[in-house]
Short mmCIF file of C-alpha atoms in Angstrom, two decimals:
data_model
loop_
_atom_site.label_atom_id
_atom_site.label_comp_id
_atom_site.label_asym_id
_atom_site.label_seq_id
_atom_site.Cartn_x
_atom_site.Cartn_y
_atom_site.Cartn_z
CA MET A 1 -11.76 -7.10 -12.73
CA ALA A 2 -8.59 -8.66 -14.59
CA ASP A 3 -5.68 -10.87 -12.53
CA GLU A 4 -3.16 -8.17 -12.11
CA THR A 5 -0.52 -10.99 -10.65
CA ALA A 6 -0.77 -12.66 -14.25
CA ASP A 7 1.34 -9.56 -15.69
CA ARG A 8 3.34 -8.92 -12.53
CA VAL A 9 7.05 -9.31 -13.14
CA PRO A 10 8.79 -11.55 -10.50
CA GLU A 11 11.58 -9.52 -8.62
CA VAL A 12 14.95 -10.27 -9.38
CA ASN A 13 17.85 -9.88 -7.00
CA TYR A 14 20.31 -8.45 -9.37
CA ASP A 15 23.28 -8.65 -6.92
CA GLU A 16 23.06 -12.19 -6.38
CA ALA A 17 22.53 -12.49 -10.36
CA ILE A 18 25.88 -10.64 -11.00
CA MET A 19 27.70 -12.54 -8.36
CA ALA A 20 26.42 -15.93 -9.43
CA GLN A 21 27.73 -14.85 -12.77
CA VAL A 22 31.18 -13.62 -11.59
CA ASP A 23 31.48 -16.77 -9.54
CA HIS A 24 30.66 -18.98 -12.70
CA ILE A 25 33.11 -17.03 -14.67
CA GLN A 26 35.85 -17.39 -12.08
CA LYS A 27 35.26 -21.16 -11.88
CA GLU A 28 35.71 -21.53 -15.76
CA ILE A 29 38.93 -19.63 -15.52
CA ALA A 30 39.98 -22.00 -12.62
CA ASP A 31 38.92 -24.99 -14.04
CA SER A 32 41.07 -23.88 -17.71
CA GLN A 33 44.15 -22.28 -16.40
CA ALA A 34 46.64 -23.30 -13.73
CA LEU A 35 47.65 -20.53 -11.32
CA VAL A 36 51.11 -20.72 -12.70
CA SER A 37 51.97 -22.94 -15.68
CA ASP A 38 54.99 -24.79 -16.80
CA LYS A 39 57.36 -23.03 -19.20
CA HIS A 40 56.40 -22.64 -22.77
CA ASP A 41 58.19 -21.83 -25.95
CA ILE A 42 57.91 -18.10 -26.23
CA LEU A 43 56.92 -18.71 -30.00
CA ASN A 44 53.78 -20.32 -28.91
CA LEU A 45 52.18 -17.20 -28.02
CA LEU A 46 51.73 -16.75 -31.77
CA GLN A 47 49.18 -19.12 -31.51
CA GLU A 48 46.94 -17.16 -29.49
CA TYR A 49 46.42 -14.41 -32.26
CA SER A 50 45.08 -14.50 -35.97
CA SER A 51 48.01 -15.06 -38.44
CA ASP A 52 47.00 -11.80 -40.24
CA ASP A 53 47.19 -10.04 -37.02
CA TYR A 54 50.69 -8.32 -38.09
CA VAL A 55 51.08 -6.27 -34.95
CA TYR A 56 50.97 -8.80 -32.24
CA GLN A 57 52.74 -11.53 -34.63
CA SER A 58 55.48 -9.00 -35.14
CA LYS A 59 56.20 -8.07 -31.51
CA ILE A 60 55.99 -11.82 -30.39
CA LYS A 61 58.52 -12.68 -32.89
CA ASN A 62 60.66 -9.55 -31.89
CA LEU A 63 60.21 -10.52 -28.33
CA SER A 64 61.58 -14.17 -29.06
CA SER A 65 64.89 -12.41 -29.88
CA ASN A 66 65.76 -11.79 -26.17
CA TYR A 67 63.41 -14.28 -24.59
CA SER A 68 62.95 -18.15 -24.92
CA TYR A 69 60.41 -18.86 -22.44
CA VAL A 70 57.07 -17.83 -20.94
CA ARG A 71 55.58 -18.87 -17.79
CA LYS A 72 51.66 -18.00 -17.76
CA THR A 73 49.66 -17.22 -14.40
CA ARG A 74 46.06 -17.56 -14.16
CA GLY A 75 43.84 -14.27 -15.14
CA ASP A 76 42.02 -13.85 -11.87
CA GLY A 77 43.12 -10.39 -11.29
CA ASN A 78 46.12 -11.24 -9.22
CA CYS A 79 48.21 -11.85 -12.05
CA PHE A 80 50.90 -9.36 -11.85
CA PHE A 81 51.39 -10.30 -7.99
CA ARG A 82 51.56 -14.33 -8.72
CA ALA A 83 53.89 -13.71 -11.59
CA PHE A 84 56.28 -11.27 -9.66
CA GLY A 85 56.33 -13.68 -6.71
CA PHE A 86 56.96 -16.71 -8.83
CA GLY A 87 59.37 -15.23 -10.89
CA TYR A 88 61.32 -13.61 -7.84
CA PHE A 89 61.40 -16.53 -5.68
CA GLU A 90 62.51 -18.68 -8.49
CA ARG A 91 65.29 -16.44 -8.90
CA LEU A 92 66.15 -16.54 -4.98
CA ILE A 93 66.82 -20.32 -5.26
CA ASP A 94 70.11 -19.59 -7.07
CA ASP A 95 70.80 -16.04 -5.69
CA LYS A 96 71.93 -16.78 -2.19
CA GLU A 97 72.96 -12.89 -1.39
CA GLU A 98 69.66 -11.73 -2.62
CA TYR A 99 67.76 -14.35 -0.77
CA GLU A 100 69.25 -13.31 2.61
CA ARG A 101 68.75 -9.65 1.92
CA PHE A 102 65.26 -10.51 1.38
CA LYS A 103 64.66 -12.51 4.14
CA ALA A 104 65.86 -10.06 6.15
CA LEU A 105 63.60 -7.73 5.09
CA ALA A 106 60.60 -9.86 4.87
CA SER A 107 61.10 -10.91 8.46
CA LYS A 108 61.04 -7.24 9.53
CA SER A 109 57.83 -6.36 7.55
CA LYS A 110 55.11 -7.45 9.76
CA ASP A 111 56.26 -5.13 12.50
CA GLU A 112 56.58 -2.41 9.97
CA LEU A 113 52.63 -3.14 8.81
CA VAL A 114 51.78 -3.14 12.63
CA ALA A 115 53.16 0.20 13.02
CA LEU A 116 51.35 1.43 9.98
CA GLY A 117 48.25 0.64 11.66
CA PHE A 118 47.46 -2.74 10.24
CA PRO A 119 46.16 -5.28 12.56
CA SER A 120 48.66 -7.64 13.78
CA PHE A 121 45.95 -10.33 14.23
CA THR A 122 45.09 -9.90 10.53
CA ILE A 123 48.49 -9.92 9.09
CA GLU A 124 49.96 -12.64 11.60
CA ASP A 125 48.76 -15.78 9.41
CA PHE A 126 49.86 -14.15 6.15
CA HIS A 127 53.22 -13.17 7.36
CA ASP A 128 53.85 -16.78 8.67
CA VAL A 129 52.97 -18.37 5.55
CA PHE A 130 55.20 -15.81 3.54
CA MET A 131 58.27 -16.55 5.49
CA GLU A 132 57.47 -20.30 5.22
CA VAL A 133 57.64 -20.13 1.76
CA ILE A 134 60.89 -17.92 1.86
CA GLU A 135 62.45 -20.72 4.26
CA MET A 136 61.46 -23.37 1.87
CA VAL A 137 62.89 -21.46 -0.82
CA GLY A 138 66.41 -20.97 1.32
CA LYS A 139 66.61 -24.86 1.76
CA GLU A 140 67.56 -25.50 -1.96
CA GLN A 141 64.31 -25.84 -3.05
CA SER A 142 63.86 -27.15 -6.58
CA VAL A 143 61.92 -25.22 -9.35
CA GLU A 144 59.40 -27.99 -9.60
CA GLU A 145 58.76 -27.76 -5.58
CA LEU A 146 58.40 -24.00 -5.76
CA LEU A 147 56.02 -24.44 -8.75
CA LYS A 148 53.93 -27.06 -6.71
CA THR A 149 53.75 -24.70 -3.60
CA PHE A 150 52.62 -21.86 -5.80
CA ARG A 151 49.91 -24.13 -7.50
CA ASP A 152 48.43 -24.51 -4.19
CA GLU A 153 45.77 -22.11 -4.11
CA GLY A 154 45.79 -21.31 -0.47
CA ILE A 155 49.47 -20.97 -0.06
CA SER A 156 49.58 -19.12 -3.37
CA ASN A 157 46.89 -16.78 -2.25
CA TYR A 158 48.43 -16.06 1.29
CA VAL A 159 51.54 -14.81 -0.79
CA VAL A 160 49.54 -12.84 -3.12
CA VAL A 161 47.69 -10.98 -0.18
CA TYR A 162 50.79 -10.24 1.68
CA LEU A 163 52.86 -8.78 -1.55
CA ARG A 164 49.17 -6.64 -1.76
CA LEU A 165 49.64 -5.54 2.06
CA LEU A 166 53.37 -4.75 1.16
CA THR A 167 52.34 -2.70 -1.75
CA SER A 168 49.55 -0.93 0.27
CA ALA A 169 52.12 -0.24 3.07
CA GLN A 170 54.86 1.39 0.80
CA LEU A 171 51.99 3.65 -0.70
CA GLN A 172 50.70 5.00 2.50
CA LYS A 173 54.18 5.71 3.85
CA LYS A 174 54.85 7.61 0.75
CA ALA A 175 51.62 8.90 0.33
CA GLU A 176 52.76 12.50 -0.47
CA PHE A 177 54.24 11.43 -3.50
CA PHE A 178 51.78 8.73 -4.59
CA GLU A 179 48.81 10.94 -4.21
CA ASN A 180 49.65 12.61 -7.34
CA PHE A 181 48.80 9.47 -9.61
CA ILE A 182 45.63 8.63 -7.77
CA GLU A 183 42.37 9.59 -9.90
CA GLY A 184 38.79 10.03 -8.37
CA GLU A 185 39.83 12.43 -5.29
CA ARG A 186 40.53 9.63 -3.27
CA THR A 187 43.00 9.51 -0.36
CA VAL A 188 46.04 7.03 -0.88
CA LYS A 189 44.41 4.98 2.08
CA GLU A 190 41.14 4.78 -0.10
CA PHE A 191 42.78 3.94 -2.84
CA CYS A 192 44.68 0.80 -0.89
CA SER A 193 41.50 -0.23 0.44
CA GLN A 194 39.72 -0.33 -2.78
CA GLU A 195 42.28 -1.00 -5.41
CA VAL A 196 45.06 -2.84 -3.64
CA GLU A 197 44.43 -4.76 -0.84
CA PRO A 198 41.38 -6.78 -2.06
CA MET A 199 42.03 -10.11 -3.92
CA ALA A 200 41.39 -9.89 -7.67
CA LYS A 201 41.92 -6.03 -8.15
CA GLU A 202 43.95 -5.68 -11.14
CA SER A 203 47.19 -4.11 -11.01
CA ASP A 204 48.61 -0.65 -12.81
CA HIS A 205 52.20 1.04 -12.75
CA ILE A 206 51.39 2.48 -9.35
CA HIS A 207 51.07 -0.96 -7.77
CA ILE A 208 54.54 -2.16 -9.39
CA ILE A 209 56.17 1.02 -8.47
CA ALA A 210 55.11 0.60 -4.87
CA LEU A 211 56.05 -2.83 -4.59
CA THR A 212 59.64 -2.89 -6.08
CA ASP A 213 60.36 0.02 -4.24
CA ALA A 214 59.27 -1.80 -0.93
CA LEU A 215 61.46 -4.91 -1.74
CA GLY A 216 64.31 -2.84 -3.45
CA VAL A 217 63.79 -5.27 -6.57
CA CYS A 218 64.09 -4.22 -10.13
CA ILE A 219 61.84 -5.62 -12.58
CA ARG A 220 61.34 -5.25 -16.17
CA VAL A 221 58.02 -5.14 -17.67
CA GLU A 222 57.64 -6.03 -21.55
CA TYR A 223 54.64 -4.65 -23.27
CA VAL A 224 53.25 -6.59 -26.16
CA ASP A 225 50.15 -4.27 -26.99
CA ARG A 226 48.78 -2.27 -30.20
CA THR A 227 50.74 0.77 -29.21
CA GLY A 228 53.72 2.19 -30.91
CA SER A 229 55.48 0.25 -33.65
CA THR A 230 56.10 -3.62 -34.16
CA ASP A 231 59.17 -3.16 -31.70
CA VAL A 232 58.45 -4.53 -28.29
CA ASN A 233 58.87 -1.48 -25.48
CA HIS A 234 59.97 -2.35 -22.03
CA HIS A 235 60.06 -0.23 -18.69
CA ASP A 236 62.23 -1.10 -15.98
CA PHE A 237 60.85 -0.22 -12.25
CA PRO A 238 62.57 1.45 -10.90
CA GLU A 239 64.28 3.06 -13.74
CA ASP A 240 67.79 3.15 -12.23
CA GLY A 241 67.36 0.02 -10.20
CA GLY A 242 70.13 -1.90 -11.96
CA LYS A 243 69.99 -5.05 -13.64
CA PRO A 244 66.37 -6.27 -13.68
CA LYS A 245 66.16 -9.83 -11.34
CA VAL A 246 62.36 -10.46 -12.42
CA HIS A 247 61.16 -10.09 -16.31
CA LEU A 248 57.38 -9.98 -16.86
CA LEU A 249 55.22 -9.82 -20.12
CA TYR A 250 52.39 -7.45 -20.14
CA LYS A 251 49.54 -8.04 -22.52
CA PRO A 252 46.65 -5.62 -22.07
CA GLY A 253 45.14 -6.75 -18.75
CA HIS A 254 47.50 -9.54 -17.86
CA TYR A 255 50.98 -10.25 -16.49
CA ASP A 256 52.90 -13.52 -17.19
CA VAL A 257 56.81 -14.43 -16.19
CA LEU A 258 59.60 -14.26 -19.03
CA TYR A 259 62.87 -15.93 -19.25
CA GLN A 260 65.64 -14.60 -20.92
CA ALA A 261 67.46 -16.39 -23.77
CA GLU A 262 70.84 -18.25 -23.32
CA CYS A 263 73.61 -16.01 -24.34
#
């Protein structure tokens, strides 16, 4: 009788193999990309694309007529929240009126989350760190100190988590409106638990609409992609929110912080 064990294929735990591969990719990203970078000349983006890539080369040159610098964020699925968080907190350093408004809103936000059913023992630590960062901004913190804070993975991720929770809360508060934009026959609550609250889940328009609505902050997103002509399209969230306080660059699947050219 032939030895059947010789031809037996060893069992493979595919879930573990996939997770190991994901962990390896994330480690490579973490080793090569800062959570938030220094500011770079906007035209440095040209180096990311082939010189004969007419669409992207043209759009970046077009973008440079209105923006001088870009600050990159790590491509870890949290880039929208991290880019928004840094860009907005940086703005608050020099805008005391906006700072006071936002501080008051953030201070009472924990109670509103609890009222919506979020467990207080889960969100308390995240809210405490979020408020500590806001307090530091209010003490005439420098941009360099804020950058150091956002490069601290523990603190930076706590800020991202809390922004995700605020986004989830807004989606659920206005579920009747947002349910029209959710695919897959999921409830708003299911969408939030699957696509908003977990770390590393990429963001779409629905996340941006909810967060800017929750915080009362207008942001402008500049789109550098292959759609349309060689002109750069932008969209303000909300459309009637007044002058944008944060400018973000969107390239397919990723967000960075933009800085307007000096007038």
